Coordinates of C-alpha atoms and ligand atoms in Angstrom, one line a residue:
M277 CA 10.0 -10.9 22.4
L278 CA 6.8 -9.1 21.2
I279 CA 3.9 -9.1 23.6
D280 CA 0.5 -7.4 22.9
G281 CA -1.6 -5.4 25.2
H282 CA -3.5 -8.5 26.4
G283 CA -0.3 -10.5 27.2
R284 CA -0.3 -12.6 24.1
K285 CA 3.1 -13.4 22.5
V286 CA 3.2 -12.3 18.9
D287 CA 5.6 -14.2 16.7
Y288 CA 3.8 -14.5 13.4
L289 CA 4.0 -11.8 10.7
R290 CA 1.7 -12.1 7.7
I291 CA 2.6 -9.9 4.7
S292 CA 0.1 -9.1 2.0
V293 CA 2.5 -8.3 -0.8
T294 CA -0.1 -7.0 -3.2
E295 CA -3.9 -6.3 -3.0
R296 CA -4.3 -7.1 -6.7
C297 CA -5.8 -10.4 -7.8
N298 CA -6.5 -12.5 -10.9
F299 CA -9.6 -14.0 -9.3
R300 CA -12.8 -12.3 -8.1
C301 CA -13.9 -14.7 -5.4
Q302 CA -17.5 -13.9 -4.4
Y303 CA -16.6 -13.9 -0.7
C304 CA -13.6 -11.7 -1.1
M305 CA -13.4 -9.4 -4.1
P306 CA -16.5 -9.9 -6.4
E307 CA -15.9 -6.6 -8.2
K308 CA -12.6 -5.2 -9.3
P309 CA -12.0 -2.3 -6.9
F310 CA -12.8 1.1 -8.2
S311 CA -9.1 1.9 -8.1
W312 CA -6.0 -0.1 -7.2
V313 CA -3.4 1.3 -4.8
P314 CA -1.1 3.4 -7.0
K315 CA 2.2 1.5 -7.6
E316 CA 4.3 4.3 -6.0
N317 CA 2.5 3.6 -2.7
I318 CA 3.4 -0.1 -2.6
L319 CA 6.5 -1.0 -0.6
S320 CA 9.4 -2.5 -2.6
F321 CA 10.6 -5.9 -1.5
E322 CA 13.8 -4.2 -0.3
D323 CA 11.8 -2.0 2.0
M324 CA 9.6 -4.8 3.2
F325 CA 12.7 -6.8 3.9
K326 CA 14.1 -4.1 6.2
F327 CA 11.0 -4.5 8.3
V328 CA 11.1 -8.3 8.2
K329 CA 14.7 -8.4 9.4
A330 CA 14.0 -6.1 12.3
S331 CA 10.8 -8.0 13.3
I332 CA 12.8 -11.3 13.2
D333 CA 15.3 -9.7 15.5
Q334 CA 12.3 -8.7 17.8
G335 CA 11.1 -12.3 18.0
I336 CA 9.0 -13.1 14.8
K337 CA 9.4 -16.8 14.1
K338 CA 6.9 -17.3 11.2
V339 CA 6.4 -15.3 8.1
R340 CA 3.5 -15.9 5.6
L341 CA 3.3 -14.1 2.3
T342 CA -0.3 -13.6 1.0
G343 CA -2.3 -11.0 -0.9
G344 CA -4.4 -10.4 -3.1
E345 CA -2.6 -12.9 -5.2
P346 CA 1.0 -13.0 -4.1
L347 CA 2.2 -14.8 -7.3
L348 CA 1.2 -11.7 -9.3
R349 CA 4.1 -9.9 -7.7
E350 CA 7.4 -10.3 -9.7
D351 CA 10.4 -11.6 -7.9
L352 CA 8.5 -13.2 -5.1
D353 CA 11.1 -16.0 -5.1
K354 CA 13.9 -13.4 -4.6
F355 CA 12.0 -12.0 -1.6
I356 CA 11.6 -15.4 -0.1
G357 CA 15.3 -16.0 -0.7
M358 CA 16.2 -12.8 1.1
I359 CA 14.2 -13.9 4.2
Y360 CA 15.5 -17.4 4.1
N361 CA 19.1 -16.2 3.8
Y362 CA 18.7 -13.9 6.8
D363 CA 17.3 -16.7 9.0
S364 CA 16.8 -20.2 7.6
N365 CA 14.9 -21.2 10.7
I366 CA 12.0 -18.9 10.0
D367 CA 8.8 -20.9 9.2
L368 CA 8.4 -19.4 5.7
A369 CA 4.9 -20.0 4.1
L370 CA 2.8 -18.7 1.3
T371 CA -1.0 -18.5 0.7
T372 CA -2.0 -18.5 -2.9
N373 CA -5.0 -19.3 -5.2
G374 CA -2.6 -21.6 -7.1
F375 CA -3.5 -20.4 -10.6
L376 CA 0.1 -19.3 -11.5
L377 CA 1.8 -21.9 -9.3
K378 CA 2.7 -24.6 -11.8
N379 CA 5.6 -22.8 -13.4
V380 CA 7.1 -21.3 -10.2
A381 CA 6.6 -23.9 -7.5
Q382 CA 10.2 -25.3 -7.9
R383 CA 11.7 -21.8 -7.8
L384 CA 9.8 -20.9 -4.6
K385 CA 10.9 -24.1 -3.0
D386 CA 14.5 -23.6 -4.0
A387 CA 14.4 -20.0 -2.6
G388 CA 13.5 -21.4 0.8
L389 CA 9.7 -21.7 0.9
K390 CA 8.6 -24.4 3.3
R391 CA 4.9 -24.6 3.3
I392 CA 2.1 -23.5 1.0
N393 CA -1.7 -23.0 1.6
I394 CA -3.7 -23.2 -1.6
S395 CA -7.4 -22.2 -1.9
L396 CA -9.6 -24.8 -3.5
D397 CA -13.4 -24.2 -3.1
S398 CA -14.7 -26.8 -5.6
L399 CA -13.6 -29.8 -7.6
I400 CA -16.3 -29.0 -10.3
A401 CA -15.0 -26.7 -13.0
D402 CA -18.3 -24.8 -13.4
K403 CA -18.7 -24.2 -9.8
A404 CA -15.0 -23.2 -9.2
A405 CA -15.6 -20.7 -12.1
K406 CA -18.7 -19.4 -10.5
I407 CA -16.9 -18.7 -7.2
A408 CA -13.8 -17.2 -8.7
Q409 CA -15.7 -15.7 -11.6
K410 CA -13.1 -17.2 -14.0
D411 CA -12.3 -20.6 -15.4
V412 CA -9.7 -21.6 -12.9
L413 CA -9.9 -25.3 -11.8
K414 CA -7.5 -26.9 -14.2
D415 CA -4.7 -24.5 -13.5
V416 CA -5.3 -24.6 -9.8
L417 CA -5.1 -28.4 -9.7
E418 CA -1.9 -28.4 -11.8
G419 CA -0.4 -25.9 -9.3
I420 CA -1.4 -28.0 -6.4
F421 CA 0.1 -31.2 -7.8
E422 CA 3.3 -29.3 -8.8
A423 CA 3.7 -28.0 -5.3
K424 CA 3.3 -31.6 -4.0
K425 CA 5.8 -32.8 -6.6
V426 CA 8.5 -30.3 -5.6
G427 CA 8.2 -31.3 -2.0
L428 CA 6.3 -28.3 -0.5
H429 CA 4.1 -29.1 2.5
V430 CA 0.6 -28.4 1.1
K431 CA -2.5 -27.4 3.0
I432 CA -5.8 -26.7 1.2
N433 CA -8.2 -23.8 2.3
C434 CA -11.9 -24.0 1.5
V435 CA -14.6 -21.5 2.3
P436 CA -18.0 -23.3 2.3
I437 CA -20.9 -21.2 1.2
Q438 CA -24.6 -22.2 1.3
N439 CA -26.0 -23.4 -2.0
I440 CA -22.7 -23.0 -3.8
N441 CA -20.1 -25.5 -2.6
D442 CA -21.7 -26.9 0.6
N443 CA -22.5 -30.2 -1.2
E444 CA -18.7 -30.7 -1.9
I445 CA -17.4 -30.7 1.7
I446 CA -17.1 -34.5 1.7
S447 CA -15.6 -34.8 -1.8
L448 CA -13.0 -32.0 -1.0
L449 CA -12.1 -33.8 2.2
E450 CA -11.8 -37.1 0.4
F451 CA -9.6 -35.5 -2.3
C452 CA -7.3 -34.1 0.3
K453 CA -7.2 -37.3 2.3
K454 CA -6.3 -39.3 -0.8
E455 CA -3.5 -36.8 -1.9
G456 CA -2.1 -36.4 1.6
F457 CA -3.1 -32.7 2.0
V458 CA -4.5 -31.3 5.2
I459 CA -7.8 -29.5 4.4
R460 CA -9.0 -26.6 6.5
F461 CA -12.6 -25.3 6.1
I462 CA -12.8 -21.6 6.9
E463 CA -16.0 -20.1 8.1
F464 CA -17.0 -17.3 5.8
M465 CA -16.2 -14.0 7.5
E466 CA -18.8 -11.4 6.6
N467 CA -17.3 -8.3 5.2
S468 CA -18.6 -5.3 3.3
Y469 CA -16.7 -6.2 0.1
A470 CA -18.2 -9.7 -0.3
K471 CA -21.1 -10.3 -2.7
S472 CA -24.2 -9.5 -0.7
G473 CA -26.5 -12.3 0.4
L474 CA -23.7 -14.9 0.8
K475 CA -24.2 -17.3 3.7
G476 CA -21.3 -19.3 5.0
L477 CA -21.5 -22.6 6.8
K478 CA -20.6 -22.4 10.5
S479 CA -18.3 -25.0 12.0
S480 CA -21.2 -27.1 13.5
K481 CA -22.9 -27.4 10.1
I482 CA -19.6 -28.4 8.5
Q483 CA -19.1 -31.1 11.2
D484 CA -22.7 -32.3 10.7
I485 CA -22.1 -32.8 7.0
I486 CA -18.9 -34.7 7.6
S487 CA -20.5 -36.8 10.3
T488 CA -23.0 -38.2 7.7
K489 CA -20.2 -40.3 6.3
Y490 CA -17.3 -40.3 8.9
H491 CA -16.8 -40.6 12.6
F492 CA -14.3 -38.2 14.0
K493 CA -12.9 -36.8 17.2
K494 CA -11.9 -33.3 18.2
I495 CA -8.1 -33.0 18.8
P496 CA -7.0 -30.8 21.7
R497 CA -6.3 -27.4 20.3
N498 CA -2.7 -26.4 19.5
S499 CA -2.4 -23.1 21.4
T500 CA -1.4 -20.9 18.3
S501 CA -3.4 -22.6 15.5
P502 CA -6.4 -20.7 14.3
A503 CA -8.0 -24.0 13.3
Q504 CA -9.7 -26.6 15.5
Y505 CA -8.5 -30.0 14.2
F506 CA -10.4 -33.2 14.1
A507 CA -9.2 -36.8 13.4
L508 CA -11.1 -39.4 11.4
D509 CA -11.0 -43.0 12.8
D510 CA -8.2 -43.8 10.3
G511 CA -6.1 -40.9 11.7
Y512 CA -6.6 -38.4 8.8
E513 CA -6.8 -34.9 10.3
F514 CA -8.8 -31.9 9.0
G515 CA -9.3 -28.5 10.4
I516 CA -12.0 -25.9 10.7
I517 CA -11.2 -22.2 11.3
E518 CA -14.0 -20.8 13.5
P519 CA -13.8 -17.0 13.7
H520 CA -17.4 -16.9 15.0
L521 CA -16.2 -18.5 18.2
D522 CA -14.5 -16.4 20.9
D523 CA -11.6 -18.9 21.4
F524 CA -10.3 -18.1 17.9
C525 CA -8.8 -15.0 19.3
A526 CA -7.6 -16.1 22.8
S527 CA -4.2 -17.3 21.4
C528 CA -3.9 -14.9 18.5
N529 CA -0.1 -14.5 17.8
R530 CA -0.2 -12.6 14.5
I531 CA 0.4 -9.1 13.1
R532 CA -0.3 -8.2 9.5
L533 CA 1.5 -5.9 7.1
T534 CA -0.1 -4.7 3.9
A535 CA 1.6 -3.9 0.6
E536 CA 1.2 -0.2 1.3
G537 CA 3.0 -0.6 4.7
F538 CA 0.1 -0.5 7.1
L539 CA 0.4 -2.7 10.2
I540 CA -3.0 -4.2 11.1
P541 CA -3.5 -5.7 14.5
C542 CA -6.8 -7.5 13.8
L543 CA -8.5 -8.8 10.7
Y544 CA -11.9 -7.5 11.8
F545 CA -11.1 -3.9 12.7
E546 CA -10.0 -0.9 10.6
D547 CA -7.3 0.1 12.9
A548 CA -3.9 0.4 11.2
M549 CA -0.7 2.4 11.4
S550 CA 1.8 3.0 8.6
I551 CA 5.5 2.1 8.7
R552 CA 6.0 3.0 5.0
D553 CA 7.9 6.3 5.5
Y554 CA 10.0 4.8 8.3
V555 CA 11.3 2.0 6.2
R556 CA 11.7 4.1 3.2
N557 CA 13.8 6.5 5.3
C558 CA 15.7 3.6 6.9
D559 CA 14.4 4.6 10.3
I560 CA 14.0 1.0 11.5
D561 CA 13.8 1.9 15.1
G562 CA 10.9 4.2 14.3
A563 CA 9.2 1.3 12.4
I564 CA 9.6 -1.0 15.4
E565 CA 8.2 1.6 17.7
I566 CA 5.1 1.7 15.5
L567 CA 4.9 -2.1 15.6
K568 CA 5.0 -2.0 19.4
K569 CA 2.3 0.7 19.5
V570 CA 0.1 -1.3 17.2
L571 CA 0.6 -4.4 19.3
S572 CA -0.2 -2.6 22.5
N573 CA -3.6 -1.6 21.0
K574 CA -4.3 -5.1 19.5
P575 CA -8.0 -5.8 20.2
E576 CA -8.8 -8.7 22.5
K577 CA -11.1 -10.3 20.0
N578 CA -12.9 -9.9 16.7
K579 CA -16.6 -9.2 16.4
W580 CA -17.6 -12.0 14.1
S581 CA -18.4 -13.9 17.3
D582 CA -21.0 -11.2 18.2
E583 CA -24.1 -11.8 16.1
S584 CA -25.4 -8.3 16.8
E585 CA -22.4 -6.6 15.1
G586 CA -22.4 -5.8 11.4
D587 CA -19.9 -7.0 8.7
S588 CA -16.3 -6.2 9.0
S589 CA -15.3 -3.3 6.7
R590 CA -11.8 -4.7 6.1
A591 CA -11.1 -6.0 2.7
F592 CA -9.6 -9.5 2.8
Y593 CA -7.7 -8.9 -0.4
E594 CA -5.9 -6.0 1.1
T595 CA -5.2 -7.6 4.5
G596 CA -4.4 -11.1 3.3
G597 CA -7.1 -13.2 5.1
Ligands
SAM750 N1 -5.3 -15.1 -3.1 C1 -4.8 -16.0 -2.1 C2 -5.8 -17.1 -1.9 O1 -6.9 -16.9 -2.3 O2 -5.4 -18.1 -1.2 C3 -4.3 -15.4 -0.8 C4 -5.2 -14.3 -0.3 S1 -6.8 -14.8 0.3 C5 -7.4 -13.2 0.9 C6 -6.3 -15.7 1.7 C7 -7.4 -16.6 2.3 O3 -8.5 -15.9 2.7 C8 -7.9 -17.6 1.2 O4 -7.8 -18.9 1.7 C9 -9.4 -17.2 1.1 O5 -10.2 -18.3 0.8 C10 -9.7 -16.6 2.4 N2 -10.8 -15.7 2.4 C11 -11.0 -14.6 1.6 N3 -12.1 -14.0 1.9 C12 -12.7 -14.6 2.9 C13 -13.9 -14.5 3.7 N4 -14.7 -13.5 3.5 N5 -14.1 -15.3 4.7 C14 -13.2 -16.4 5.0 N6 -12.1 -16.6 4.3 C15 -11.8 -15.7 3.3
SF4_751 FE1 -8.2 -13.2 -4.9 FE2 -7.6 -14.8 -2.8 FE3 -9.5 -12.9 -2.6 FE4 -10.0 -15.0 -4.2 S1 -9.7 -15.1 -1.9 S2 -10.3 -12.9 -4.7 S3 -8.0 -15.5 -5.0 S4 -7.4 -12.6 -2.9

């Protein structure tokens, strides 16, 4: 079992398989980075798998593949299959912008993917294009419906931003309710890569907006979920991810691996240690020692909850959100 320096059990590995992306979301990567990580610095799926296997042996129970945009990486279905064939009980999930999903959803499901989170910030084509800086809505919706059709469990992620998509909170919730998807609104996490001047909606504001039309109750928090869930009177449940509240971190069970092989203990901070040379040299014990070192130094909480602190200097597209 993996335990961090604050006594929290860590059983969730999130892997950013690439930092590249086909969108330029204003809150994440508004400009193409000055340079991408050179291809030779990126871990192959074979090398990532060596680490995944060892971390499953150490007690990891859930693996999520993210990015950047993970569907840009060729052979993602094969990587999923490698993990599934090693341990079919692993909760195997993917976070994607959905743009390339339509043609690969069945393959991902067949390989062993169980759950998929798809980002959807607007149901209005012009607005979706403004946020992603590309005309994306039609392809994303097709991807979402294909994922549903092939039997993947779909959750929708939405980042509400003032004066951009804050007037769509109810329509996005109603769309997800109708289609049988859970929606999670994510508070915008300020970071130095986002377009300057963006203001996200805090959880209380999101709840105020929903309460203009629906009555809902807070559901007691599941100890490892980053989201606080709420139930409408008809039983439909939606979530809000509230990094600006301290209790977001109290039960943090996750560790993040980047495409370059850095282990990142917390989304807010810049701390990281590399396992790349260890896995490339098949020194798996060495990689697990690094993992344990990183966990022993995992911060107790992020600093989004501290208004006097500045933005995080971590890039979401590198770390995987
Ligand atoms: N490209 C994929 C996608 O967009 O779903 C996966 C990577 S993206 C970094 C993962 C999640 O992080 C998405 O749901 C995205 O909306 C969210 N995200 C990105 N930047 C964020 C920010 N500054 N604050 C809150 N959520 C953010
Ligand atoms: Fe790309 Fe996802 Fe970041 Fe948008 S949120 S720029 S889709 S990595």
